[in-house]
Amino acid sequence: MALQRTFSIIKPDATRRNLTGKINAMLEEAGLRIVAQKRIQMTRANAESFYAVHKERPFFGELVDFMISGPVVVQVLEGENAVLKNREVMGATNPKDADEGTIRKTFAESIEANSVHGSDSEENAAIEIAYFFSGSEIVG
Ligand code: CMP
Protein backbone atom coordinates (compact mmCIF):
# COMPACT_ATOMS: atom_id res chain seq x y z
CA MET A 1 0.00 0.00 0.00
CA ALA A 2 1.37 3.40 -1.01
CA LEU A 3 1.50 6.44 1.25
CA GLN A 4 -2.00 7.78 1.81
CA ARG A 5 -3.39 10.98 3.34
CA THR A 6 -6.43 11.42 5.52
CA PHE A 7 -8.19 14.36 7.14
CA SER A 8 -8.61 14.72 10.90
CA ILE A 9 -10.29 17.15 13.28
CA ILE A 10 -9.53 17.50 16.99
CA LYS A 11 -12.97 18.62 18.17
CA PRO A 12 -14.00 21.38 20.65
CA ASP A 13 -14.40 19.00 23.63
CA ALA A 14 -10.73 18.04 23.24
CA THR A 15 -9.30 21.53 22.59
CA ARG A 16 -11.28 22.79 25.63
CA ARG A 17 -9.54 20.18 27.81
CA ASN A 18 -6.10 21.00 26.30
CA LEU A 19 -5.72 17.52 24.79
CA THR A 20 -4.23 18.44 21.39
CA GLY A 21 -0.73 17.26 22.32
CA LYS A 22 -1.90 14.00 23.89
CA ILE A 23 -4.05 13.19 20.84
CA ASN A 24 -1.23 14.10 18.45
CA ALA A 25 1.10 11.77 20.38
CA MET A 26 -1.38 8.90 19.90
CA LEU A 27 -1.64 9.66 16.17
CA GLU A 28 2.16 9.73 15.82
CA GLU A 29 2.61 6.56 17.87
CA ALA A 30 0.17 4.85 15.48
CA GLY A 31 2.55 5.67 12.61
CA LEU A 32 0.75 8.72 11.24
CA ARG A 33 2.68 11.88 10.34
CA ILE A 34 0.99 15.28 10.82
CA VAL A 35 1.83 16.97 7.51
CA ALA A 36 -0.51 19.96 7.98
CA GLN A 37 -2.25 21.36 11.01
CA LYS A 38 -4.07 24.54 12.04
CA ARG A 39 -6.27 25.64 14.92
CA ILE A 40 -9.38 27.42 13.69
CA GLN A 41 -12.80 28.55 14.80
CA MET A 42 -15.33 27.04 12.38
CA THR A 43 -18.18 29.26 11.28
CA ARG A 44 -21.72 27.90 11.20
CA ALA A 45 -21.52 27.91 7.39
CA ASN A 46 -18.25 25.90 7.52
CA ALA A 47 -19.73 23.27 9.82
CA GLU A 48 -23.03 22.98 7.93
CA SER A 49 -21.21 22.57 4.66
CA PHE A 50 -18.58 20.15 6.03
CA TYR A 51 -21.25 17.90 7.57
CA ALA A 52 -23.82 18.38 4.75
CA VAL A 53 -23.95 14.60 4.25
CA HIS A 54 -25.65 14.39 7.68
CA LYS A 55 -28.14 17.23 7.16
CA GLU A 56 -31.21 14.98 7.25
CA ARG A 57 -30.07 13.22 10.45
CA PRO A 58 -31.84 14.17 13.70
CA PHE A 59 -28.55 15.14 15.36
CA PHE A 60 -27.44 17.57 12.60
CA GLY A 61 -28.36 20.81 14.41
CA GLU A 62 -26.67 19.75 17.65
CA LEU A 63 -23.64 18.52 15.75
CA VAL A 64 -23.21 21.90 14.06
CA ASP A 65 -23.74 23.78 17.35
CA PHE A 66 -21.12 21.58 19.00
CA MET A 67 -18.55 21.94 16.22
CA ILE A 68 -18.69 25.75 16.47
CA SER A 69 -18.73 25.81 20.30
CA GLY A 70 -14.94 26.30 20.45
CA PRO A 71 -11.76 25.99 18.42
CA VAL A 72 -10.91 22.87 16.47
CA VAL A 73 -7.58 21.64 15.11
CA VAL A 74 -7.80 20.51 11.48
CA GLN A 75 -5.07 18.21 10.27
CA VAL A 76 -3.75 16.22 7.34
CA LEU A 77 -2.27 12.88 8.39
CA GLU A 78 0.02 10.85 6.16
CA GLY A 79 1.13 7.24 6.37
CA GLU A 80 0.76 3.74 4.99
CA ASN A 81 -2.97 2.98 4.83
CA ALA A 82 -3.62 6.28 6.66
CA VAL A 83 -7.44 6.30 6.36
CA LEU A 84 -7.84 2.91 8.05
CA LYS A 85 -4.99 3.46 10.49
CA ASN A 86 -6.54 6.71 11.70
CA ARG A 87 -9.96 5.05 12.07
CA GLU A 88 -8.34 2.33 14.15
CA VAL A 89 -6.56 4.75 16.48
CA MET A 90 -9.72 6.90 16.81
CA GLY A 91 -11.95 3.96 17.77
CA ALA A 92 -15.72 3.63 17.29
CA THR A 93 -17.87 6.78 16.88
CA ASN A 94 -19.61 6.07 20.17
CA PRO A 95 -16.94 5.92 22.90
CA LYS A 96 -19.02 3.25 24.67
CA ASP A 97 -18.24 0.94 21.74
CA ALA A 98 -14.59 1.98 21.29
CA ASP A 99 -11.71 -0.40 22.03
CA GLU A 100 -9.35 0.20 24.94
CA GLY A 101 -6.36 2.34 23.98
CA THR A 102 -8.17 4.27 21.26
CA ILE A 103 -8.49 8.06 21.31
CA ARG A 104 -12.26 8.00 21.76
CA LYS A 105 -12.18 5.36 24.52
CA THR A 106 -9.49 7.37 26.31
CA PHE A 107 -10.86 10.90 25.90
CA ALA A 108 -14.36 11.16 24.38
CA GLU A 109 -17.20 12.42 26.54
CA SER A 110 -20.14 11.22 24.40
CA ILE A 111 -21.11 10.21 20.84
CA GLU A 112 -21.31 13.93 19.99
CA ALA A 113 -18.32 15.19 22.01
CA ASN A 114 -16.18 12.34 20.69
CA SER A 115 -12.89 14.28 20.50
CA VAL A 116 -11.90 13.51 16.90
CA HIS A 117 -13.20 13.18 13.36
CA GLY A 118 -11.47 11.18 10.65
CA SER A 119 -12.28 10.62 6.97
CA ASP A 120 -14.09 7.36 6.18
CA SER A 121 -12.53 6.80 2.73
CA GLU A 122 -9.63 8.00 0.58
CA GLU A 123 -12.11 9.75 -1.72
CA ASN A 124 -13.72 11.68 1.14
CA ALA A 125 -10.28 12.42 2.60
CA ALA A 126 -9.32 14.28 -0.58
CA ILE A 127 -12.56 16.30 -0.49
CA GLU A 128 -12.23 17.11 3.24
CA ILE A 129 -8.53 18.05 2.96
CA ALA A 130 -9.29 20.42 0.07
CA TYR A 131 -12.05 22.03 2.15
CA PHE A 132 -9.54 23.30 4.74
CA PHE A 133 -6.06 23.27 3.16
CA SER A 134 -4.37 24.52 0.02
CA GLY A 135 -1.65 22.33 -1.50
CA SER A 136 1.13 24.63 -0.33
CA GLU A 137 0.05 24.23 3.32
CA ILE A 138 0.68 20.48 3.24
CA VAL A 139 4.33 19.57 3.71
CA GLY A 140 5.06 15.87 3.79
P1 CMP B 1 -17.87 12.38 13.01
O1 CMP B 1 -16.91 11.31 12.63
O2 CMP B 1 -17.33 13.74 13.19
O3 CMP B 1 -19.07 12.42 11.93
C1 CMP B 1 -20.38 12.86 12.27
C2 CMP B 1 -20.54 13.10 13.73
O4 CMP B 1 -21.87 13.18 14.20
C3 CMP B 1 -19.97 11.92 14.49
O5 CMP B 1 -18.57 11.94 14.40
C4 CMP B 1 -20.55 12.14 15.88
O6 CMP B 1 -19.71 12.91 16.71
C5 CMP B 1 -21.80 12.99 15.61
N1 CMP B 1 -23.01 12.37 16.13
C6 CMP B 1 -23.82 12.91 17.05
N2 CMP B 1 -24.84 12.09 17.31
C7 CMP B 1 -24.69 10.99 16.54
C8 CMP B 1 -25.44 9.79 16.37
N3 CMP B 1 -26.55 9.55 17.05
N4 CMP B 1 -24.97 8.88 15.48
C9 CMP B 1 -23.82 9.12 14.78
N5 CMP B 1 -23.07 10.24 14.90
C10 CMP B 1 -23.49 11.17 15.79
mmCIF file of C-alpha atoms and ligand atoms in Angstrom:
data_model
loop_
_atom_site.group_PDB
_atom_site.id
_atom_site.type_symbol
_atom_site.label_atom_id
_atom_site.label_comp_id
_atom_site.label_asym_id
_atom_site.label_seq_id
_atom_site.Cartn_x
_atom_site.Cartn_y
_atom_site.Cartn_z
ATOM 1 C CA MET A 1 0.000 0.000 0.000
ATOM 2 C CA ALA A 2 1.373 3.400 -1.006
ATOM 3 C CA LEU A 3 1.500 6.439 1.247
ATOM 4 C CA GLN A 4 -2.000 7.778 1.811
ATOM 5 C CA ARG A 5 -3.386 10.983 3.342
ATOM 6 C CA THR A 6 -6.429 11.418 5.525
ATOM 7 C CA PHE A 7 -8.187 14.361 7.142
ATOM 8 C CA SER A 8 -8.605 14.718 10.900
ATOM 9 C CA ILE A 9 -10.292 17.151 13.275
ATOM 10 C CA ILE A 10 -9.535 17.504 16.986
ATOM 11 C CA LYS A 11 -12.971 18.624 18.173
ATOM 12 C CA PRO A 12 -13.997 21.381 20.653
ATOM 13 C CA ASP A 13 -14.402 18.998 23.631
ATOM 14 C CA ALA A 14 -10.733 18.042 23.238
ATOM 15 C CA THR A 15 -9.300 21.530 22.595
ATOM 16 C CA ARG A 16 -11.280 22.791 25.631
ATOM 17 C CA ARG A 17 -9.539 20.185 27.807
ATOM 18 C CA ASN A 18 -6.100 21.004 26.298
ATOM 19 C CA LEU A 19 -5.724 17.515 24.791
ATOM 20 C CA THR A 20 -4.228 18.445 21.393
ATOM 21 C CA GLY A 21 -0.731 17.262 22.319
ATOM 22 C CA LYS A 22 -1.897 14.000 23.887
ATOM 23 C CA ILE A 23 -4.048 13.187 20.839
ATOM 24 C CA ASN A 24 -1.231 14.100 18.455
ATOM 25 C CA ALA A 25 1.097 11.772 20.380
ATOM 26 C CA MET A 26 -1.378 8.897 19.901
ATOM 27 C CA LEU A 27 -1.638 9.657 16.172
ATOM 28 C CA GLU A 28 2.159 9.730 15.823
ATOM 29 C CA GLU A 29 2.609 6.556 17.874
ATOM 30 C CA ALA A 30 0.166 4.852 15.475
ATOM 31 C CA GLY A 31 2.555 5.665 12.612
ATOM 32 C CA LEU A 32 0.747 8.716 11.238
ATOM 33 C CA ARG A 33 2.684 11.880 10.336
ATOM 34 C CA ILE A 34 0.986 15.283 10.820
ATOM 35 C CA VAL A 35 1.835 16.971 7.506
ATOM 36 C CA ALA A 36 -0.507 19.956 7.981
ATOM 37 C CA GLN A 37 -2.254 21.363 11.012
ATOM 38 C CA LYS A 38 -4.070 24.544 12.042
ATOM 39 C CA ARG A 39 -6.271 25.642 14.920
ATOM 40 C CA ILE A 40 -9.380 27.422 13.691
ATOM 41 C CA GLN A 41 -12.804 28.547 14.803
ATOM 42 C CA MET A 42 -15.330 27.042 12.377
ATOM 43 C CA THR A 43 -18.183 29.256 11.276
ATOM 44 C CA ARG A 44 -21.724 27.898 11.202
ATOM 45 C CA ALA A 45 -21.519 27.913 7.387
ATOM 46 C CA ASN A 46 -18.247 25.903 7.517
ATOM 47 C CA ALA A 47 -19.732 23.269 9.819
ATOM 48 C CA GLU A 48 -23.032 22.981 7.927
ATOM 49 C CA SER A 49 -21.211 22.567 4.655
ATOM 50 C CA PHE A 50 -18.582 20.152 6.025
ATOM 51 C CA TYR A 51 -21.254 17.901 7.574
ATOM 52 C CA ALA A 52 -23.825 18.381 4.745
ATOM 53 C CA VAL A 53 -23.954 14.598 4.249
ATOM 54 C CA HIS A 54 -25.645 14.388 7.684
ATOM 55 C CA LYS A 55 -28.139 17.232 7.160
ATOM 56 C CA GLU A 56 -31.206 14.983 7.249
ATOM 57 C CA ARG A 57 -30.072 13.224 10.450
ATOM 58 C CA PRO A 58 -31.842 14.171 13.702
ATOM 59 C CA PHE A 59 -28.554 15.138 15.357
ATOM 60 C CA PHE A 60 -27.444 17.568 12.596
ATOM 61 C CA GLY A 61 -28.357 20.813 14.409
ATOM 62 C CA GLU A 62 -26.675 19.748 17.648
ATOM 63 C CA LEU A 63 -23.636 18.516 15.750
ATOM 64 C CA VAL A 64 -23.205 21.904 14.056
ATOM 65 C CA ASP A 65 -23.742 23.783 17.354
ATOM 66 C CA PHE A 66 -21.124 21.576 19.001
ATOM 67 C CA MET A 67 -18.547 21.944 16.225
ATOM 68 C CA ILE A 68 -18.689 25.753 16.469
ATOM 69 C CA SER A 69 -18.726 25.807 20.298
ATOM 70 C CA GLY A 70 -14.942 26.302 20.452
ATOM 71 C CA PRO A 71 -11.760 25.993 18.425
ATOM 72 C CA VAL A 72 -10.909 22.866 16.466
ATOM 73 C CA VAL A 73 -7.581 21.643 15.105
ATOM 74 C CA VAL A 74 -7.802 20.512 11.483
ATOM 75 C CA GLN A 75 -5.065 18.206 10.269
ATOM 76 C CA VAL A 76 -3.755 16.222 7.341
ATOM 77 C CA LEU A 77 -2.268 12.878 8.393
ATOM 78 C CA GLU A 78 0.022 10.846 6.156
ATOM 79 C CA GLY A 79 1.128 7.238 6.373
ATOM 80 C CA GLU A 80 0.761 3.741 4.986
ATOM 81 C CA ASN A 81 -2.968 2.981 4.834
ATOM 82 C CA ALA A 82 -3.620 6.275 6.664
ATOM 83 C CA VAL A 83 -7.435 6.297 6.356
ATOM 84 C CA LEU A 84 -7.843 2.914 8.047
ATOM 85 C CA LYS A 85 -4.986 3.464 10.486
ATOM 86 C CA ASN A 86 -6.544 6.712 11.700
ATOM 87 C CA ARG A 87 -9.956 5.053 12.071
ATOM 88 C CA GLU A 88 -8.342 2.328 14.154
ATOM 89 C CA VAL A 89 -6.557 4.745 16.483
ATOM 90 C CA MET A 90 -9.725 6.904 16.806
ATOM 91 C CA GLY A 91 -11.952 3.965 17.773
ATOM 92 C CA ALA A 92 -15.720 3.632 17.289
ATOM 93 C CA THR A 93 -17.874 6.785 16.879
ATOM 94 C CA ASN A 94 -19.614 6.072 20.173
ATOM 95 C CA PRO A 95 -16.942 5.917 22.899
ATOM 96 C CA LYS A 96 -19.018 3.252 24.668
ATOM 97 C CA ASP A 97 -18.242 0.936 21.736
ATOM 98 C CA ALA A 98 -14.594 1.982 21.288
ATOM 99 C CA ASP A 99 -11.711 -0.399 22.031
ATOM 100 C CA GLU A 100 -9.348 0.195 24.942
ATOM 101 C CA GLY A 101 -6.360 2.336 23.980
ATOM 102 C CA THR A 102 -8.174 4.271 21.256
ATOM 103 C CA ILE A 103 -8.493 8.062 21.308
ATOM 104 C CA ARG A 104 -12.264 8.001 21.760
ATOM 105 C CA LYS A 105 -12.177 5.362 24.524
ATOM 106 C CA THR A 106 -9.492 7.368 26.308
ATOM 107 C CA PHE A 107 -10.856 10.899 25.895
ATOM 108 C CA ALA A 108 -14.359 11.158 24.377
ATOM 109 C CA GLU A 109 -17.202 12.422 26.536
ATOM 110 C CA SER A 110 -20.142 11.220 24.396
ATOM 111 C CA ILE A 111 -21.111 10.211 20.840
ATOM 112 C CA GLU A 112 -21.309 13.933 19.987
ATOM 113 C CA ALA A 113 -18.323 15.185 22.008
ATOM 114 C CA ASN A 114 -16.182 12.339 20.689
ATOM 115 C CA SER A 115 -12.891 14.280 20.504
ATOM 116 C CA VAL A 116 -11.896 13.508 16.901
ATOM 117 C CA HIS A 117 -13.201 13.178 13.364
ATOM 118 C CA GLY A 118 -11.470 11.176 10.648
ATOM 119 C CA SER A 119 -12.278 10.617 6.971
ATOM 120 C CA ASP A 120 -14.086 7.363 6.180
ATOM 121 C CA SER A 121 -12.535 6.801 2.726
ATOM 122 C CA GLU A 122 -9.634 7.997 0.580
ATOM 123 C CA GLU A 123 -12.112 9.745 -1.724
ATOM 124 C CA ASN A 124 -13.720 11.683 1.139
ATOM 125 C CA ALA A 125 -10.284 12.420 2.599
ATOM 126 C CA ALA A 126 -9.317 14.277 -0.580
ATOM 127 C CA ILE A 127 -12.562 16.297 -0.489
ATOM 128 C CA GLU A 128 -12.233 17.106 3.237
ATOM 129 C CA ILE A 129 -8.532 18.045 2.958
ATOM 130 C CA ALA A 130 -9.293 20.415 0.069
ATOM 131 C CA TYR A 131 -12.047 22.034 2.149
ATOM 132 C CA PHE A 132 -9.538 23.301 4.738
ATOM 133 C CA PHE A 133 -6.058 23.267 3.163
ATOM 134 C CA SER A 134 -4.366 24.519 0.017
ATOM 135 C CA GLY A 135 -1.650 22.326 -1.502
ATOM 136 C CA SER A 136 1.135 24.626 -0.332
ATOM 137 C CA GLU A 137 0.053 24.228 3.317
ATOM 138 C CA ILE A 138 0.682 20.475 3.237
ATOM 139 C CA VAL A 139 4.334 19.572 3.715
ATOM 140 C CA GLY A 140 5.061 15.872 3.786
HETATM 141 P P1 CMP B 1 -17.870 12.378 13.010
HETATM 142 O O1 CMP B 1 -16.908 11.313 12.631
HETATM 143 O O2 CMP B 1 -17.325 13.742 13.191
HETATM 144 O O3 CMP B 1 -19.065 12.424 11.935
HETATM 145 C C1 CMP B 1 -20.377 12.861 12.267
HETATM 146 C C2 CMP B 1 -20.545 13.099 13.726
HETATM 147 O O4 CMP B 1 -21.874 13.183 14.203
HETATM 148 C C3 CMP B 1 -19.967 11.925 14.490
HETATM 149 O O5 CMP B 1 -18.566 11.936 14.399
HETATM 150 C C4 CMP B 1 -20.547 12.145 15.881
HETATM 151 O O6 CMP B 1 -19.708 12.907 16.712
HETATM 152 C C5 CMP B 1 -21.797 12.989 15.611
HETATM 153 N N1 CMP B 1 -23.011 12.366 16.127
HETATM 154 C C6 CMP B 1 -23.816 12.908 17.048
HETATM 155 N N2 CMP B 1 -24.842 12.093 17.309
HETATM 156 C C7 CMP B 1 -24.689 10.993 16.539
HETATM 157 C C8 CMP B 1 -25.436 9.789 16.366
HETATM 158 N N3 CMP B 1 -26.550 9.548 17.046
HETATM 159 N N4 CMP B 1 -24.969 8.885 15.482
HETATM 160 C C9 CMP B 1 -23.819 9.121 14.775
HETATM 161 N N5 CMP B 1 -23.070 10.244 14.904
HETATM 162 C C10 CMP B 1 -23.495 11.169 15.787
#
